[in-house]
XYZ file of C-alpha atoms in Angstrom:
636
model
C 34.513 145.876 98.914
C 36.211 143.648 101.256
C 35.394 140.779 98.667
C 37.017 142.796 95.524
C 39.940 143.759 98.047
C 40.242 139.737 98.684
C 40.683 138.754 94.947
C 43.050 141.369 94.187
C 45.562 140.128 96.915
C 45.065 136.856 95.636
C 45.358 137.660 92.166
C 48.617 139.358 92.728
C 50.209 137.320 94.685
C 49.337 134.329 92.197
C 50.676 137.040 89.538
C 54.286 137.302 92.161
C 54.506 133.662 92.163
C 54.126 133.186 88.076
C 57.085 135.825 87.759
C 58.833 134.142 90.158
C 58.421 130.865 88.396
C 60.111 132.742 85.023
C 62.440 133.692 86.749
C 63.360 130.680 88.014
C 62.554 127.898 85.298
C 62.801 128.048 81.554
C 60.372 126.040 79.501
C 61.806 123.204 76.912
C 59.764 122.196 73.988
C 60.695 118.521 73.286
C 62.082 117.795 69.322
C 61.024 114.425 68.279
C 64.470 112.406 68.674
C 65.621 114.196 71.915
C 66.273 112.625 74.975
C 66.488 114.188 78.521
C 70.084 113.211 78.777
C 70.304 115.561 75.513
C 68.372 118.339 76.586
C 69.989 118.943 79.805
C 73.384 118.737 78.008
C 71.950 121.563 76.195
C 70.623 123.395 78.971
C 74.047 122.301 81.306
C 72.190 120.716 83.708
C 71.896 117.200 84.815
C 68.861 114.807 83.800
C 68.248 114.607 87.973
C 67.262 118.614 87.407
C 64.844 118.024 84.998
C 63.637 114.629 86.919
C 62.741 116.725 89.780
C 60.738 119.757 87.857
C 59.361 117.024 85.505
C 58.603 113.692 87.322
C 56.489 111.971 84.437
C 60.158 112.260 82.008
C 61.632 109.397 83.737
C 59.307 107.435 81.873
C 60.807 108.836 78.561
C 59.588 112.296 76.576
C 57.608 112.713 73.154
C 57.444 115.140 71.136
C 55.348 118.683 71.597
C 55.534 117.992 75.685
C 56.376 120.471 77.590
C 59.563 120.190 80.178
C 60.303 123.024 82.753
C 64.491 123.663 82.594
C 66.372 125.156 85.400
C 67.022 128.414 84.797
C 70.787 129.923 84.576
C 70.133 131.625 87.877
C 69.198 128.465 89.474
C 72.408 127.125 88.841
C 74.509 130.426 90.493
C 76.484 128.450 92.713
C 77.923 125.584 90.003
C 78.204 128.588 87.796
C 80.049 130.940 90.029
C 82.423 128.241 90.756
C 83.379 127.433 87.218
C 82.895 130.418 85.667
C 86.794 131.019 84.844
C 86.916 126.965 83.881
C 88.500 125.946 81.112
C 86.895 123.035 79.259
C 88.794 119.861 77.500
C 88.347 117.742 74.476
C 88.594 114.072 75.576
C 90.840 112.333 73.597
C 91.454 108.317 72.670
C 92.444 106.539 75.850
C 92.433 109.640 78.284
C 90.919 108.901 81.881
C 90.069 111.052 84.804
C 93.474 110.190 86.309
C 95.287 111.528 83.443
C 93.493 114.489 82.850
C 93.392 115.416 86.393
C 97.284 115.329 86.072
C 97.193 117.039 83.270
C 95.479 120.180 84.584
C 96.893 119.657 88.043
C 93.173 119.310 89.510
C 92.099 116.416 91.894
C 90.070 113.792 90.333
C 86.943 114.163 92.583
C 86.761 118.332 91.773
C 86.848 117.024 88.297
C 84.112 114.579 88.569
C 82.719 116.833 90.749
C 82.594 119.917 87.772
C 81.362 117.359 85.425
C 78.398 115.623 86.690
C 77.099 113.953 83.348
C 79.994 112.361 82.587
C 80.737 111.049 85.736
C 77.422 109.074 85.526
C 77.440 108.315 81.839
C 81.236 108.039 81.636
C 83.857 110.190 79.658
C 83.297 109.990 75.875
C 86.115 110.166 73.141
C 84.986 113.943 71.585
C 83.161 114.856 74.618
C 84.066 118.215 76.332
C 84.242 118.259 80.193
C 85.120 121.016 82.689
C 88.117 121.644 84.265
C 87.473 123.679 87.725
C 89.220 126.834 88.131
C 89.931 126.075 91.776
C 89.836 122.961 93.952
C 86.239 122.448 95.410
C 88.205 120.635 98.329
C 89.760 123.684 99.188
C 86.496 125.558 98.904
C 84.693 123.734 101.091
C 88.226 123.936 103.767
C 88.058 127.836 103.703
C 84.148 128.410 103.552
C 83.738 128.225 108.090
C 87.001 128.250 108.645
C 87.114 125.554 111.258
C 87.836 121.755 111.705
C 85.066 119.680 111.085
C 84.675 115.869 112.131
C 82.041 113.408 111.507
C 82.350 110.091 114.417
C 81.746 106.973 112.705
C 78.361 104.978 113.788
C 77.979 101.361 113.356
C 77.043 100.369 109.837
C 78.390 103.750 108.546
C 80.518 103.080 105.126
C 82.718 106.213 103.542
C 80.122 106.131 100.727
C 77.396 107.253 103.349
C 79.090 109.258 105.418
C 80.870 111.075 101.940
C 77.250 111.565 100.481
C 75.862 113.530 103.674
C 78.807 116.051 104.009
C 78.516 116.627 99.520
C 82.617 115.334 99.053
C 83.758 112.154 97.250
C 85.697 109.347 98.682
C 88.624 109.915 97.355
C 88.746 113.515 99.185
C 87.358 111.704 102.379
C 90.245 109.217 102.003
C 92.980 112.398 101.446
C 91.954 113.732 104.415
C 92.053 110.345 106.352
C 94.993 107.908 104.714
C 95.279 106.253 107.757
C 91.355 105.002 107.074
C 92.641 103.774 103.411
C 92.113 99.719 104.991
C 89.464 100.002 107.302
C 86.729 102.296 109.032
C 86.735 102.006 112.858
C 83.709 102.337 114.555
C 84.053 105.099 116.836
C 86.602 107.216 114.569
C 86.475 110.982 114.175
C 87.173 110.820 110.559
C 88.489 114.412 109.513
C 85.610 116.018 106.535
C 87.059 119.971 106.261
C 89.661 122.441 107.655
C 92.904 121.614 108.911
C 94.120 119.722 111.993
C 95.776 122.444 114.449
C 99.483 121.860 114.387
C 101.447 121.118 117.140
C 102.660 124.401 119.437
C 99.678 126.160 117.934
C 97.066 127.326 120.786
C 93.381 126.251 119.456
C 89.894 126.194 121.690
C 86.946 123.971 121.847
C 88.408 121.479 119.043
C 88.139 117.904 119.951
C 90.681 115.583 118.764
C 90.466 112.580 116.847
C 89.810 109.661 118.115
C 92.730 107.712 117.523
C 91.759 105.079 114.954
C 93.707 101.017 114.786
C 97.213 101.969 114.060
C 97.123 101.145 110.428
C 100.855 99.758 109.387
C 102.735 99.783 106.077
C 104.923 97.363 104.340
C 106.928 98.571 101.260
C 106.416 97.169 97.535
C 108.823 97.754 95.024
C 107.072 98.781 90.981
C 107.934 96.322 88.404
C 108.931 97.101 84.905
C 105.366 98.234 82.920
C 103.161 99.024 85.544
C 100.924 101.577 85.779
C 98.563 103.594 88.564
C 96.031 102.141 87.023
C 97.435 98.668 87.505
C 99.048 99.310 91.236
C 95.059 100.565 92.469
C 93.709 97.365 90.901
C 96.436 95.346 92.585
C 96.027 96.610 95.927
C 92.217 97.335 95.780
C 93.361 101.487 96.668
C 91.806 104.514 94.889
C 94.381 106.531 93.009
C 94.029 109.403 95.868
C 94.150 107.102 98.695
C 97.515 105.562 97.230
C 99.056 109.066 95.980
C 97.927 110.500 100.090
C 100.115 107.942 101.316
C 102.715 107.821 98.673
C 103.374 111.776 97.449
C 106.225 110.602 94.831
C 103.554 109.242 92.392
C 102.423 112.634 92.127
C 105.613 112.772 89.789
C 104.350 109.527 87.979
C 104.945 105.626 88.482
C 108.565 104.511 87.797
C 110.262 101.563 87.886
C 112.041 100.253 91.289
C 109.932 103.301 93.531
C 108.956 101.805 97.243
C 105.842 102.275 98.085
C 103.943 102.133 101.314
C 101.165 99.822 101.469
C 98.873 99.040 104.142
C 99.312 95.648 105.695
C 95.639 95.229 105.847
C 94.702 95.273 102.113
C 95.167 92.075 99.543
C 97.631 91.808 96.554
C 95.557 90.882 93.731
C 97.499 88.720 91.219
C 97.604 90.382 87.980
C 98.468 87.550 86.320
C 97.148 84.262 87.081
C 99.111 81.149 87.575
C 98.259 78.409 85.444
C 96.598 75.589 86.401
C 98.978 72.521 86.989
C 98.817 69.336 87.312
C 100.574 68.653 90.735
C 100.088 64.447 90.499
C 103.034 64.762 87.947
C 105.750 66.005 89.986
C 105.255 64.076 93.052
C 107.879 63.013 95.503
C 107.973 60.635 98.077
C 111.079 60.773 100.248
C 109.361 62.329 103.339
C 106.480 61.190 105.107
C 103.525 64.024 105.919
C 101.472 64.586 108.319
C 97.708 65.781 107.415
C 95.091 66.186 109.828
C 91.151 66.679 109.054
C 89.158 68.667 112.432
C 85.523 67.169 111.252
C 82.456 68.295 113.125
C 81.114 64.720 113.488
C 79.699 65.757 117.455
C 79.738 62.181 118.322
C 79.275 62.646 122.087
C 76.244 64.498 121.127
C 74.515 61.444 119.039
C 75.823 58.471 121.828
C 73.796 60.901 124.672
C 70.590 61.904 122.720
C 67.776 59.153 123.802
C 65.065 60.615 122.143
C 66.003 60.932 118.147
C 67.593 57.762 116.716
C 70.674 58.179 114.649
C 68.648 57.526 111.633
C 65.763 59.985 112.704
C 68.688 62.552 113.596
C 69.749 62.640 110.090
C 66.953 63.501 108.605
C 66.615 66.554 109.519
C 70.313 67.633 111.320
C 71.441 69.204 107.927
C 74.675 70.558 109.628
C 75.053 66.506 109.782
C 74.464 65.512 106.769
C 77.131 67.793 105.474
C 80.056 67.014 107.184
C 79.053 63.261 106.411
C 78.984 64.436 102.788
C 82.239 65.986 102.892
C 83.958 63.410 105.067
C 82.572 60.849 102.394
C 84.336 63.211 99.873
C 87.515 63.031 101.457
C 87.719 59.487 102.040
C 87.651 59.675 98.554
C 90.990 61.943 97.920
C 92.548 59.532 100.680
C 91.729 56.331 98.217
C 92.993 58.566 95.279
C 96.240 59.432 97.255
C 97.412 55.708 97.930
C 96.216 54.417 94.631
C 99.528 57.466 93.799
C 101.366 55.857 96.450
C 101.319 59.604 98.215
C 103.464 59.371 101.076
C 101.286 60.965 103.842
C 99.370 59.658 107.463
C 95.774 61.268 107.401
C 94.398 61.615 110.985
C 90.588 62.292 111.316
C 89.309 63.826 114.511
C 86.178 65.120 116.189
C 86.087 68.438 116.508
C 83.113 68.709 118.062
C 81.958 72.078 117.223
C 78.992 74.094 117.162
C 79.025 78.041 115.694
C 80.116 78.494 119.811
C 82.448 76.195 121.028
C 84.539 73.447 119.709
C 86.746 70.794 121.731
C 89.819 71.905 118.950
C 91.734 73.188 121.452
C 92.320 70.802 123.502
C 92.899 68.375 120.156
C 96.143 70.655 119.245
C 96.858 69.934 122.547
C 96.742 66.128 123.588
C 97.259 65.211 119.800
C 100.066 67.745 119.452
C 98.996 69.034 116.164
C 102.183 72.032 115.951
C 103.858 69.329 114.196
C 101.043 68.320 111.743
C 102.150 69.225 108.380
C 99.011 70.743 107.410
C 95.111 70.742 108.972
C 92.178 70.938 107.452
C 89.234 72.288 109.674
C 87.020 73.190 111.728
C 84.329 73.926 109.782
C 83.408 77.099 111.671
C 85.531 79.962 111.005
C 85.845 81.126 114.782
C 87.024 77.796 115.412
C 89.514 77.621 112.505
C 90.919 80.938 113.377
C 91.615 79.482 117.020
C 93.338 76.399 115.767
C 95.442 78.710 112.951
C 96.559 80.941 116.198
C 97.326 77.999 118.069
C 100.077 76.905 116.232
C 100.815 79.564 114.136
C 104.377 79.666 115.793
C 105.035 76.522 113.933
C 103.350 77.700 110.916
C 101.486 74.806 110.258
C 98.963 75.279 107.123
C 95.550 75.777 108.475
C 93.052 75.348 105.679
C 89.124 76.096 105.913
C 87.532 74.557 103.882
C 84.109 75.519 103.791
C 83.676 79.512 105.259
C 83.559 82.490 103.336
C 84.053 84.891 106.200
C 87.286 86.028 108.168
C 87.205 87.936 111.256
C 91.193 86.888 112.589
C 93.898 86.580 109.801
C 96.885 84.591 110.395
C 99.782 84.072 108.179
C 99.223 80.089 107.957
C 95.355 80.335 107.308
C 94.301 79.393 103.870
C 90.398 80.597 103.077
C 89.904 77.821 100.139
C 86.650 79.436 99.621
C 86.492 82.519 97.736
C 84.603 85.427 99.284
C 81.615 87.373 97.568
C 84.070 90.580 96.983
C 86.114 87.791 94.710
C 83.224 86.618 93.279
C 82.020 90.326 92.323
C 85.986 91.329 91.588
C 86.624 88.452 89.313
C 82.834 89.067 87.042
C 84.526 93.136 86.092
C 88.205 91.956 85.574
C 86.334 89.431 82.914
C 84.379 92.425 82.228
C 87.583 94.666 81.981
C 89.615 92.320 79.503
C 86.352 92.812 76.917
C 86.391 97.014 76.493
C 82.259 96.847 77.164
C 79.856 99.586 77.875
C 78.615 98.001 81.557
C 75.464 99.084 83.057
C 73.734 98.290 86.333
C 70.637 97.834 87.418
C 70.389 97.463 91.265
C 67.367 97.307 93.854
C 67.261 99.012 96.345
C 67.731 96.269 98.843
C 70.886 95.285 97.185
C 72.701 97.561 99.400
C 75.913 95.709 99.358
C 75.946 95.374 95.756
C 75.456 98.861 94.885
C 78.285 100.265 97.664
C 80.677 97.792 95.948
C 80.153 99.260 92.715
C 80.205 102.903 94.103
C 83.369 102.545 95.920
C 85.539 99.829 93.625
C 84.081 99.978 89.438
C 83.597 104.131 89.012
C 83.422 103.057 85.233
C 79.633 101.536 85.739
C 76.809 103.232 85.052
C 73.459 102.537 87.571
C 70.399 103.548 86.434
C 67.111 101.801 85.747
C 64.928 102.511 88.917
C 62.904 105.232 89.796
C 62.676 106.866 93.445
C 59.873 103.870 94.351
C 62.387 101.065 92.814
C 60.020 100.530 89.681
C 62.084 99.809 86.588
C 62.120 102.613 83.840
C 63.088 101.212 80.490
C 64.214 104.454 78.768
C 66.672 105.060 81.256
C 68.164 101.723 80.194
C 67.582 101.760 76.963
C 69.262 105.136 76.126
C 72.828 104.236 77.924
C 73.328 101.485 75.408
C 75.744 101.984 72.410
C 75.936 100.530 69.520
C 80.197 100.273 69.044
C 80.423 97.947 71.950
C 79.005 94.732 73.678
C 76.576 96.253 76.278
C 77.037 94.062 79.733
C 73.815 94.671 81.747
C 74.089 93.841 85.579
C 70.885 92.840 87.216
C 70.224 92.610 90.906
C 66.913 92.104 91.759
C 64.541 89.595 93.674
C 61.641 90.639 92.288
C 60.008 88.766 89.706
C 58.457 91.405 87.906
C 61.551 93.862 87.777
C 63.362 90.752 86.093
C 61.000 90.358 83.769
C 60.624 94.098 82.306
C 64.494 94.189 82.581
C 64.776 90.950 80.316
C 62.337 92.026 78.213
C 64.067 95.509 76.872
C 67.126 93.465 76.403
C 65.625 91.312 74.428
C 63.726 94.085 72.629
C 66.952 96.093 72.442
C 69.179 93.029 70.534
C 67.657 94.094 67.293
C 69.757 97.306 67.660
C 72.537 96.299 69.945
C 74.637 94.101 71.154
C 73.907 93.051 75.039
C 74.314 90.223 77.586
C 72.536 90.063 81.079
C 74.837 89.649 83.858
C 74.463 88.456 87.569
C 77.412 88.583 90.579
C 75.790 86.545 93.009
C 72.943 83.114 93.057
C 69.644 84.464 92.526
C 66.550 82.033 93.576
C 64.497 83.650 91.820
C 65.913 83.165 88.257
C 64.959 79.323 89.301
C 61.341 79.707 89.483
C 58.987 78.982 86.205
C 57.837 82.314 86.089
C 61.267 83.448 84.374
C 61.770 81.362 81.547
C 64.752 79.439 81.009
C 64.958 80.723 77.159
C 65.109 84.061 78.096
C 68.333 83.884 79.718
C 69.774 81.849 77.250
C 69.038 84.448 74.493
C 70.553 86.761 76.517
C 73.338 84.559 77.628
C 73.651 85.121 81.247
C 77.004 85.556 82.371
C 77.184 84.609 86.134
C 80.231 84.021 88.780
C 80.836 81.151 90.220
C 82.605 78.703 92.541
C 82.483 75.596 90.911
C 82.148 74.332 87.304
C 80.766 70.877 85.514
C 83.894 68.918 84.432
C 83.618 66.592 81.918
C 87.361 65.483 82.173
C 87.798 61.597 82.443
C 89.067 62.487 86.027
C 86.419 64.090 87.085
C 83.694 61.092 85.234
C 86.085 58.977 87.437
C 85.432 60.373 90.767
C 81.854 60.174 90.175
C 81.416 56.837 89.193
C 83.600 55.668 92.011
C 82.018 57.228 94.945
C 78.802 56.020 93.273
C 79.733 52.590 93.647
C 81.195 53.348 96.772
C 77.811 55.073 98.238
C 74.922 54.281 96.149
C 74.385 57.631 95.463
C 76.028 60.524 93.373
C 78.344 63.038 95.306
C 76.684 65.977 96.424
C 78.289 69.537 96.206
C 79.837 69.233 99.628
C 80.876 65.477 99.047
C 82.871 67.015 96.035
C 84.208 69.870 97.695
C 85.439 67.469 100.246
C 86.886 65.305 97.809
C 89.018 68.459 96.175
C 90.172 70.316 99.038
C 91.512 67.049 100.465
C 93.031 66.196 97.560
C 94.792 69.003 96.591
C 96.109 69.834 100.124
C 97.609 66.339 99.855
C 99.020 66.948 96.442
C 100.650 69.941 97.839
C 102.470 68.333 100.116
C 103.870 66.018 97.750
C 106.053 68.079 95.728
C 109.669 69.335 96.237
C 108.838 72.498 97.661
C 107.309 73.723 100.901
C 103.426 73.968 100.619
C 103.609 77.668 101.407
C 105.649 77.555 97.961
C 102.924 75.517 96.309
C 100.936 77.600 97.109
C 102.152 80.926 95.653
C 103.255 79.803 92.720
C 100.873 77.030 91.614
C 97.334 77.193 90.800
C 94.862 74.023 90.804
C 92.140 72.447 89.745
C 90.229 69.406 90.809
C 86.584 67.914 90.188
C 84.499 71.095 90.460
C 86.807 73.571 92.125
C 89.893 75.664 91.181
C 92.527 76.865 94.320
C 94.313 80.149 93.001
C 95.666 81.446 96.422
C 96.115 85.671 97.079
C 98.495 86.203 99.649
C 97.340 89.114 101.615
C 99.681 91.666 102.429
C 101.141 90.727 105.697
C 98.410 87.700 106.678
C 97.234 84.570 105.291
C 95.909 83.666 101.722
C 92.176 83.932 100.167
C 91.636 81.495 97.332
C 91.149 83.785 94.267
C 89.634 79.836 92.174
C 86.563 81.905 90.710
C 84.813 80.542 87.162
C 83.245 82.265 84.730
C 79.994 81.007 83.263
C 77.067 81.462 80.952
C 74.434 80.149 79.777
C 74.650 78.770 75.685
C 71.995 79.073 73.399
C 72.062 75.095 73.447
C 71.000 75.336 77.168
C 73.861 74.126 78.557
C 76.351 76.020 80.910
C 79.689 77.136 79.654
C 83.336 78.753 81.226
C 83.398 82.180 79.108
C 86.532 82.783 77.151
């Protein structure tokens, strides 16, 4: 008895749970031709839903299987807060701004309402939802109180936007004075309202009072757009509409807007390259200086390693030789031009720690140097820049990517990786592609640039593990477009499945394989060269193979000069040097030169941004692929 008592508890509550189940799930018979994206379109869900109930569909569906479908009542919360929505045709040319306007909604409750199409993008024909009430204000009223999240080391407004369910743009609305940076150790504002002044409130900490963030005005030129002003100062259209509320009535000519000091003008329009050896004068004599890490004191005292032995293996050595060898070069160049200008080379005699440069400005009195090139370390460069920035004396460094300090006379000639990344989508941009992205997971960087700066790309490709999943590539390509697949991945065998459905795939479509940064692996035999050819591999990068008699030039003198061709840091020293000596040859200040002309020497192109208030960041970025004739070309 006990025994038959047993299996009818079990039985029934197996029988409770099956109902349940019904209730909760309905089940999807797959059509032959149907895709998950498709099926949860028709089931208004997202493909993540059925993912989750169906783990084996991320590997594609065939026909006659079986998928279990979120049920309606699942969904009660998405439902209950769009059930009064109206929904919208997208029409040629319409964007998330403009229909956001349009239906006076924010753009992240739209995206938020329509989570397909924020992923997959917004399709001419496609209907979206417009929410019936903002989910920012939803989430204000739903406890009533002020809520604040302190920022932890390594925290980025992706994370920290992702853990409390809001977007970015509403995180940046509630915190404008966060629009150019994210202090450590801020109380960043995520729901309610801040008590006003004269208004009695308990127990609610204030915020921590983050770097005083300060504005400069910019006055909108004839033709532009939001959409141009966010690319030009790197803002999202909330973050730039929190701080300016006029735009709200729409960008017009000769408005001032407030910009943060902290953020960079992007250039909308390029300069064009000149040729700066054609307009030289000579009337007054300059003054250049070159800070070289040569560490001389350091060889003279070290008894054990001969110079010869140090050499070989001091690789920090060997480049500054290299680029000193490089700039002796430019310095030949110059007087063969009959370039007015005394070049003084000194010893810096810097490690990553210290440097002597210092006292150099001071017994060599370098304030009245008309320009200096060096140290090679960027703490040290940023010293000598502060030193006599009163004067504003040029400061150039020539071989760092990273900035810590920004002065108004330092000049980064080398472009950083967020130029080399910005530069690949404006190229991108100007060609109206469908761009896709494939990013591992260790790519972290990568994949928060994209997040937070090019909402138009789609990622996909990886499952939960990070194995690649061709059908989720394969069925975001379209056929109406050039399909511009970004890879990021180390691993040899992700690289390999990825180049292989492209290749599969260019029966049907048109696609090219794209890269933003060096990847080693790409090098190694395993991936072959013909492959990326095919495909051909569009790639940013800092330098480019000139075949210009000038450039043939250079390289056959410096190897007669050194028995040996000109390595990449010989060149580079060669060009900076150069150029910064052209500069100072012309009619105008170099400042001048500098905003108004754009270069380019043996390898490398100088195409300064000025940032808002401080400095300049070389903007000289190529772009390249790979020809079916193997050889590397600039892309049109």
């Amino acid at each position: 008895m006990k025994y038959f008592l047993a299996v009818c508890v079990t039985v029934f509550f197996i029988s409770c749970s099956a109902f349940s189940q019904q209730g909760k799930y309905l089940k999807h018979t797959v059509v032959k031709g149907e895709t998950v994206t498709q099926i949860a379109q028709k089931y208004h869900v997202t493909p993540f839903d059925i993912y989750k109930l169906n783990p084996d569909s991320k590997n594609g569906v065939q026909p006659n299987t079986v998928l279990l479908i979120p049920s309606p009542t699942s969904k009660a919360k998405e439902s209950a807060l769009n059930s009064k929505a109206k929904t919208h045709q997208v029409a040629t040319k319409e964007t998330w701004y403009s229909i956001a306007k349009l239906y006076n909604v924010s753009i992240g409750d739209l995206e938020a309402a329509n989570p397909i199409a924020l992923k997959e993008g917004l399709k001419v024909g496609g209907m979206i939802t417009i929410p019936s009430k903002s989910l920012s204000k939803s989430l204000d009223t739903k406890t009533g109180k002020v809520v604040y999240h302190e920022v932890l080391a390594k925290e980025t407004k992706f994370s920290i936007a992702k853990k409390y369910g809001i977007t970015i743009e509403q995180l940046e609305k509630l915190n404008p004075d966060t629009v150019g940076g994210l202090p450590v150790g801020y109380k960043l504002l995520i729901s309610g309202t801040p008590p006003q002044s004269g208004v009695k409130v308990t127990k609610i900490e204030e915020p921590k009072k983050a770097k005083i963030v300060e504005y400069v005005n910019y006055e909108v030129k004839a033709k532009e757009t939001m959409y141009s002003l966010t690319k030009m100062f790197g803002l999202s259209t909330e973050a730039l509409v929190a701080i300016n509320p006029e735009l709200t009535d729409g960008v017009k000519e000769g408005m001032i807007l407030k910009i943060p000091n902290t953020v960079s003008i992007s250039k909308t329009e390029k300069n064009a390259i000149a040729d700066l050896s054609k307009s030289i004068t000579t009337q007054k004599r300059k003054e250049l200086v070159l800070l070289l890490p040569f560490n001389i004191s350091k060889l003279e005292s070290d008894t054990i390693n001969s110079t010869a032995a140090r050499l070989k293996k001091d690789k920090f050595l060997n480049m500054t030789l290299d680029f000193y060898a490089g700039a002796l070069m430019a310095i030949d160049s110059a007087k063969t031009l009959g370039l007015n200008i005394n070049v003084k080379i000194l010893d810096s005699q810097e490690t990553k720690n210290s440097s002597n440069a210092a006292s150099l400005v001071q017994q060599y009195k370098l304030e009245n140097a008309d320009a200096i090139i060096g140290p090679f370390y960027q703490t040290n460069v940023e010293k000598v820049a502060e030193l006599v920035s009163k004067d504003n004396v040029p400061v150039i460094s020539p071989l760092s990517k990273e900035t810590v300090k920004s002065f108004p006379n330092l000049y980064q000639s080398m472009p950083t990786n967020d130029f080399l990344r910005t530069a690949m989508f404006d190229y991108l941009e100007t060609k109206d592609g469908n761009i896709i992205a494939v990013i591992a997971a260790k790519k972290t960087a990568i994949k928060q640039y994209i997040i937070e700066n090019q909402k138009g790309v789609r990622l996909t490709g990886l499952d939960s593990n990070g194995n690649f999943v061709a059908d989720s590539l394969k069925k975001l390509l379209v056929k109406d477009k050039v399909n511009y697949v970004i890879m990021e991945s180390e691993k040899t065998g992700t690289i390999l499945a990825i180049t292989n459905t492209l290749l599969n795939a260019m029966s049907e479509y048109r696609v090219q394989l794209v890269i933003l940064e060096a990847n080693p692996t790409l090098d190694f035999e395993e991936i072959p060269l013909s492959r990326l050819t095919k495909l051909k591999m569009l790639y940013p990068s800092l330098i480019c193979d000139n075949e210009t008699p000038e450039a043939l030039m250079f390289e056959n003198a410096y190897k007669r000069k050194n028995k040996i061709f000109p390595s990449q840091f010989a060149t580079r020293g060669f060009d900076v040097t150069f150029d910064t000596m052209l500069r100072l040859s012309q009619n105008t200040s170099f400042a001048e030169t500098i905003e108004n002309v754009a270069t380019k020497q043996v390898e490398n192109k100088f195409d300064y941004n000025k940032k808002v208030s401080e400095g300049y960041t070389n903007s000289g970025v190529y772009i390249l692929y790979y020809d079916a004739d193997l050889t590397i070309k600039e892309a049109n």
